[in-house]
CSV table of C-alpha atoms in Angstrom, one decimal:
chain,number,residue,atom,x,y,z
A,1,MET,CA,0.0,0.0,0.0
A,2,LYS,CA,2.8,2.4,0.9
A,3,PHE,CA,4.5,1.7,-2.4
A,4,LYS,CA,1.3,2.5,-4.2
A,5,HIS,CA,1.1,5.9,-2.6
A,6,LEU,CA,4.6,6.6,-3.5
A,7,PHE,CA,3.9,5.8,-7.1
A,8,LEU,CA,1.0,8.3,-7.1
A,9,GLY,CA,3.2,10.9,-5.6
A,10,PHE,CA,5.7,10.6,-8.5
A,11,ALA,CA,2.8,10.7,-11.0
A,12,LEU,CA,1.5,13.9,-9.5
A,13,VAL,CA,4.9,15.5,-9.7
A,14,GLY,CA,5.0,14.6,-13.4
A,15,ILE,CA,1.6,16.1,-14.0
A,16,MET,CA,2.6,19.3,-12.2
A,17,SER,CA,5.7,19.6,-14.2
A,18,THR,CA,3.8,19.5,-17.5
A,19,SER,CA,0.8,21.5,-16.6
A,20,CYS,CA,-0.1,24.6,-14.8
A,21,VAL,CA,-1.3,23.7,-11.3
A,22,PRO,CA,-2.8,26.2,-8.8
A,23,ASN,CA,-0.5,27.0,-5.9
A,24,LYS,CA,-2.8,25.6,-3.3
A,25,LYS,CA,-3.1,22.4,-5.1
A,26,TYR,CA,0.6,22.2,-5.5
A,27,ALA,CA,1.2,22.7,-1.8
A,28,GLU,CA,-1.2,19.9,-1.0
A,29,LEU,CA,0.6,17.6,-3.4
A,30,GLN,CA,3.9,18.6,-2.0
A,31,THR,CA,2.8,17.8,1.5
A,32,LYS,CA,1.4,14.5,0.3
A,33,TYR,CA,4.7,13.8,-1.4
A,34,ASP,CA,6.7,14.6,1.7
A,35,GLU,CA,4.5,12.2,3.8
A,36,LEU,CA,5.1,9.5,1.2
A,37,GLN,CA,8.8,10.0,1.4
A,38,THR,CA,8.8,9.8,5.2
A,39,THR,CA,6.6,6.6,5.0
A,40,TYR,CA,9.0,5.1,2.4
A,41,GLY,CA,12.1,5.8,4.6
A,42,SER,CA,10.4,4.4,7.7
A,43,THR,CA,9.2,1.3,5.7
A,44,ARG,CA,12.7,0.7,4.3
A,45,GLU,CA,14.3,1.0,7.7
A,46,ASP,CA,11.7,-1.5,9.1
A,47,LEU,CA,12.5,-3.9,6.2
A,48,ILE,CA,16.3,-3.7,7.0
A,49,ASN,CA,15.6,-4.3,10.7
A,50,CYS,CA,13.3,-7.2,9.9
A,51,ASN,CA,15.9,-8.8,7.7
A,52,ALA,CA,18.5,-8.4,10.5
A,53,ASN,CA,16.1,-9.9,13.0
A,54,THR,CA,15.5,-12.8,10.7
A,55,ARG,CA,19.2,-13.5,10.3
A,56,ASN,CA,19.6,-13.2,14.1
A,57,LEU,CA,16.8,-15.7,14.7
A,58,GLU,CA,18.2,-18.1,12.1
A,59,SER,CA,21.5,-17.9,13.8
A,60,GLN,CA,19.9,-18.6,17.2
A,61,LEU,CA,17.9,-21.4,15.7
A,62,GLN,CA,21.1,-23.0,14.4
A,63,ALA,CA,22.9,-22.6,17.7
A,64,ALA,CA,19.9,-24.1,19.5
A,65,LYS,CA,20.0,-27.1,17.1
A,66,GLN,CA,23.7,-27.6,17.7
A,67,GLY,CA,23.2,-27.3,21.5
A,68,ASN,CA,20.4,-29.9,21.2
A,69,LEU,CA,22.7,-32.3,19.4
A,70,GLU,CA,25.5,-31.8,22.0
A,71,LEU,CA,22.9,-32.3,24.8
A,72,LYS,CA,21.8,-35.6,23.2
A,73,LYS,CA,25.4,-36.7,22.9
A,74,GLY,CA,26.1,-35.7,26.5
A,75,MET,CA,23.1,-37.7,27.7
A,76,GLN,CA,24.2,-40.7,25.7
A,77,ASP,CA,27.7,-40.4,27.1
A,78,LEU,CA,26.2,-40.2,30.6
A,79,LYS,CA,24.1,-43.2,30.0
A,80,ASN,CA,27.1,-45.2,28.7
A,81,THR,CA,29.1,-44.1,31.8
A,82,LEU,CA,26.2,-45.2,34.1
A,83,ASP,CA,26.0,-48.5,32.4
A,84,LYS,CA,29.7,-49.1,32.8
A,85,SER,CA,29.5,-48.0,36.4
A,86,MET,CA,26.7,-50.5,37.0
A,87,ASP,CA,28.7,-53.2,35.3
A,88,ALA,CA,31.8,-52.3,37.4
A,89,ASN,CA,29.7,-52.4,40.6
A,90,ALA,CA,28.4,-55.8,39.7
A,91,GLN,CA,31.9,-57.0,39.0
A,92,GLY,CA,33.1,-55.3,42.2
A,93,SER,CA,30.5,-57.2,44.2
A,94,VAL,CA,31.8,-60.5,42.7
A,95,ASN,CA,35.4,-59.5,43.5
A,96,ILE,CA,34.5,-58.6,47.1
A,97,ALA,CA,32.8,-61.9,47.6
A,98,LYS,CA,35.8,-63.7,46.1
A,99,LEU,CA,38.2,-61.7,48.3
A,100,VAL,CA,36.1,-62.6,51.4
A,101,ASP,CA,36.4,-66.3,50.5
A,102,GLU,CA,40.1,-66.0,50.0
A,103,ILE,CA,40.5,-64.2,53.4
A,104,ASN,CA,38.5,-66.9,55.1
A,105,ALA,CA,40.6,-69.6,53.4
A,106,SER,CA,43.8,-67.8,54.5
A,107,ASN,CA,42.5,-67.5,58.1
A,108,GLN,CA,41.8,-71.2,58.2
A,109,TYR,CA,45.3,-71.9,56.8
A,110,ILE,CA,46.9,-69.7,59.4
A,111,LYS,CA,44.8,-71.3,62.1
A,112,GLN,CA,46.1,-74.7,61.0
A,113,LEU,CA,49.7,-73.5,61.1
A,114,VAL,CA,49.3,-72.0,64.6
A,115,GLU,CA,47.7,-75.2,65.8
A,116,ALA,CA,50.5,-77.2,64.4
A,117,LYS,CA,53.1,-75.0,65.9
A,118,SER,CA,51.4,-74.9,69.2
A,119,LYS,CA,51.2,-78.7,69.2
A,120,SER,CA,54.9,-78.9,68.3
A,121,ASP,CA,55.8,-76.4,71.1
A,122,SER,CA,53.8,-78.3,73.6
A,123,LEU,CA,55.5,-81.6,72.7
A,124,ASN,CA,58.9,-79.9,72.8
A,125,ILE,CA,58.3,-78.7,76.3
A,126,ALA,CA,57.0,-82.0,77.5
A,127,LEU,CA,60.0,-83.8,75.9
A,128,THR,CA,62.5,-81.5,77.5
A,129,ASN,CA,60.9,-81.8,80.9
A,130,ARG,CA,60.8,-85.6,80.7
A,131,LEU,CA,64.4,-85.8,79.7
A,132,THR,CA,65.7,-83.4,82.3
A,133,ARG,CA,63.8,-85.2,85.1
A,134,SER,CA,65.2,-88.5,84.0
A,135,LEU,CA,68.8,-87.4,84.1
A,136,THR,CA,70.9,-87.6,87.3
A,137,THR,CA,72.7,-84.6,88.8
A,138,ASP,CA,76.0,-85.9,87.5
A,139,GLU,CA,74.6,-86.4,84.0
A,140,MET,CA,73.1,-82.9,84.0
A,141,LYS,CA,76.7,-81.6,84.4
A,142,GLU,CA,77.6,-83.0,81.0
A,143,VAL,CA,74.2,-82.7,79.2
A,144,ASP,CA,72.6,-79.4,78.2
A,145,VAL,CA,68.9,-79.5,77.1
A,146,LYS,CA,67.3,-76.5,75.6
A,147,VAL,CA,64.6,-75.5,73.1
A,148,LEU,CA,65.4,-72.9,70.4
A,149,LYS,CA,62.9,-71.8,67.7
A,150,GLY,CA,60.8,-74.9,68.1
A,151,VAL,CA,63.7,-77.3,68.1
A,152,VAL,CA,65.1,-79.4,71.0
A,153,TYR,CA,68.9,-79.4,71.4
A,154,ILE,CA,70.5,-82.0,73.5
A,155,SER,CA,74.2,-81.2,73.8
A,156,LEU,CA,76.5,-84.0,75.1
A,157,ALA,CA,80.0,-83.3,76.3
A,158,ASP,CA,82.6,-85.3,74.3
A,159,ASN,CA,84.6,-86.3,77.4
A,160,MET,CA,81.5,-88.3,78.4
A,161,LEU,CA,81.0,-89.9,75.0
A,162,PHE,CA,84.5,-90.5,73.7
A,163,LYS,CA,88.1,-90.7,74.5
A,164,SER,CA,90.4,-88.0,73.2
A,165,GLY,CA,90.8,-88.3,69.4
A,166,SER,CA,88.5,-91.3,69.3
A,167,TYR,CA,85.1,-91.9,67.8
A,168,GLU,CA,84.3,-95.1,69.8
A,169,VAL,CA,81.5,-94.5,72.3
A,170,ASN,CA,82.4,-94.9,76.0
A,171,SER,CA,80.5,-97.5,78.0
A,172,ARG,CA,79.6,-94.9,80.7
A,173,ALA,CA,77.7,-92.9,78.0
A,174,MET,CA,75.3,-95.8,77.4
A,175,GLU,CA,73.1,-95.0,80.4
A,176,THR,CA,72.5,-91.4,79.3
A,177,LEU,CA,72.0,-92.5,75.7
A,178,SER,CA,69.4,-95.1,76.8
A,179,LYS,CA,67.4,-92.3,78.5
A,180,ILE,CA,67.5,-90.2,75.4
A,181,ALA,CA,66.5,-93.2,73.3
A,182,LYS,CA,63.5,-93.8,75.5
A,183,ILE,CA,62.3,-90.3,74.9
A,184,LEU,CA,62.9,-90.6,71.2
A,185,LYS,CA,60.8,-93.8,71.1
A,186,ASP,CA,57.9,-92.0,72.8
A,187,TYR,CA,58.0,-89.2,70.3
A,188,LYS,CA,57.9,-91.1,67.0
A,189,ASP,CA,56.7,-88.1,65.0
A,190,PHE,CA,60.1,-86.3,65.5
A,191,ASP,CA,63.2,-86.6,63.4
A,192,VAL,CA,66.6,-86.8,64.9
A,193,LEU,CA,69.8,-85.1,63.6
A,194,VAL,CA,73.1,-85.9,65.3
A,195,GLU,CA,75.9,-83.4,64.8
A,196,GLY,CA,79.5,-83.8,65.8
A,197,ASN,CA,81.6,-80.7,66.7
A,198,THR,CA,85.2,-80.3,67.6
A,199,ASP,CA,87.6,-77.7,68.9
A,200,ASN,CA,90.3,-76.2,66.6
A,201,VAL,CA,93.1,-78.4,67.6
A,202,PRO,CA,94.4,-80.3,64.5
A,203,ILE,CA,94.2,-84.0,64.4
A,204,SER,CA,95.8,-86.5,62.0
A,205,LYS,CA,95.6,-90.3,62.3
A,206,THR,CA,95.6,-93.2,60.0
A,207,ASN,CA,91.8,-93.2,59.5
A,208,ILE,CA,91.1,-89.6,60.6
A,209,ARG,CA,92.5,-86.9,58.4
A,210,ASN,CA,91.2,-83.8,60.2
A,211,ASN,CA,88.4,-82.5,62.4
A,212,TRP,CA,85.8,-82.9,59.6
A,213,ASP,CA,86.4,-86.6,59.7
A,214,LEU,CA,86.5,-86.8,63.5
A,215,SER,CA,83.2,-84.9,63.9
A,216,ALA,CA,81.4,-86.9,61.2
A,217,LEU,CA,82.6,-90.3,62.6
A,218,ARG,CA,81.5,-89.3,66.1
A,219,ALA,CA,78.0,-88.3,64.9
A,220,SER,CA,77.8,-91.6,63.0
A,221,SER,CA,78.8,-93.6,66.0
A,222,ILE,CA,76.0,-92.1,68.1
A,223,VAL,CA,73.4,-92.8,65.4
A,224,GLN,CA,74.6,-96.4,65.2
A,225,VAL,CA,74.4,-96.8,69.0
A,226,LEU,CA,70.8,-95.4,69.0
A,227,GLN,CA,69.9,-97.8,66.2
A,228,ASN,CA,71.7,-101.0,67.2
A,229,ASN,CA,71.6,-100.8,71.0
A,230,PHE,CA,68.2,-99.0,71.6
A,231,GLY,CA,66.1,-99.7,68.5
A,232,ILE,CA,65.6,-96.2,67.1
A,233,ASP,CA,64.3,-96.3,63.5
A,234,PRO,CA,67.3,-95.4,61.3
A,235,LYS,CA,64.9,-93.7,58.8
A,236,ARG,CA,64.3,-91.0,61.4
A,237,MET,CA,67.9,-90.3,62.0
A,238,SER,CA,70.8,-88.6,60.1
A,239,ALA,CA,74.4,-87.8,61.0
A,240,ALA,CA,76.5,-84.8,60.2
A,241,GLY,CA,79.9,-83.5,61.1
A,242,ARG,CA,80.5,-79.7,61.6
A,243,GLY,CA,84.2,-80.0,62.4
A,244,GLU,CA,85.6,-76.9,64.2
A,245,PHE,CA,83.4,-74.5,62.3
A,246,ASN,CA,80.3,-74.4,64.6
A,247,PRO,CA,81.8,-73.2,67.9
A,248,ILE,CA,79.7,-72.0,70.8
A,249,SER,CA,82.7,-70.6,72.6
A,250,ASP,CA,86.2,-69.3,71.8
A,251,ASN,CA,89.0,-71.7,71.4
A,252,ASP,CA,91.5,-69.5,73.2
A,253,SER,CA,91.0,-71.3,76.6
A,254,GLU,CA,90.8,-74.9,77.6
A,255,LEU,CA,87.3,-74.3,79.0
A,256,GLY,CA,86.2,-72.8,75.6
A,257,LYS,CA,87.7,-75.8,73.7
A,258,GLN,CA,85.9,-78.2,76.1
A,259,ARG,CA,82.6,-76.6,75.4
A,260,ASN,CA,83.1,-76.7,71.6
A,261,ARG,CA,83.9,-80.4,71.8
A,262,ARG,CA,80.4,-81.7,71.8
A,263,THR,CA,77.8,-83.9,70.1
A,264,GLU,CA,74.4,-82.5,69.6
A,265,ILE,CA,71.2,-84.5,69.2
A,266,ILE,CA,68.7,-82.2,67.5
A,267,ILE,CA,65.1,-83.3,67.7
A,268,THR,CA,62.7,-81.6,65.2
A,269,PRO,CA,59.1,-82.2,64.2
A,270,LYS,CA,58.8,-84.1,61.0
A,271,LEU,CA,58.8,-81.7,58.1
A,272,ASP,CA,56.1,-83.7,56.2
A,273,GLU,CA,53.3,-82.2,58.3
A,274,PHE,CA,54.4,-78.7,57.7
A,275,MET,CA,55.1,-79.3,54.0
A,276,ASP,CA,51.6,-80.7,53.6
A,277,LEU,CA,50.3,-77.5,55.2
A,278,ILE,CA,52.4,-75.5,52.8
A,279,ASP,CA,51.0,-77.5,49.8
A,280,LYS,CA,47.5,-76.7,51.1
A,281,ALA,CA,48.1,-73.0,51.2
A,282,PRO,CA,45.2,-71.2,49.6
A,283,GLU,CA,46.0,-69.8,46.2
A,284,THR,CA,45.2,-66.1,45.4
A,285,GLU,CA,44.9,-64.4,42.1
A,286,ASP,CA,46.9,-61.4,41.2
């Protein structure tokens, strides 16, 4: 409509330019023309603003669409994370239950070890008490009985067992060895290790080259007496020589050398029981 008025205005101007128009009429037409010019300018400005608003709205719409896509992606990522978390929680519950089972198995295993050790300690104490009560006062001067780390050590002075430089057992040692053998028979679940020890004085004889030989031969002699004279099962026993290299005192004095010249009967629980427990140890996964 505004463009139509504008066209009429231009037409009137053309007419006025080709014909003679009264002044009053001309003034009216001029006023009308000015109004049309103003309307045209306002309309053109409105059109420009409208186009700008349209572009702005289109830009906002595009941004909203992009935001909507990102929101959907974020929601999907959140859902995926939640699903993984639920799976992890389910797996975690399984792992916790498995861990509890492993802890219970380990506790049972530890309990068995403690019970086995307690049993061994109790037997060691009983064995030691029985042996010391059976020995005379004179025998106790040459026999030392003690328990170290779950093992019973019976240390016998060599001057009671052997003559100097010899590995033949003295007859006077038989009474003491018989008392030890009686204890060993009552404790059949224990192994017996006999160790010979010497001082650092060199020795050289036809059948004894050095202190290694002497200590090993003396240990072997005690084992054979326990087997042949007192019926101790040889499968339970072993003999070893330590020579001069396992002293319990210095060799600078005669008293120190006397203490080092000894034969030890070492009584230990059978390792089979503990090895069985070790084999039964619960396995854990890394």
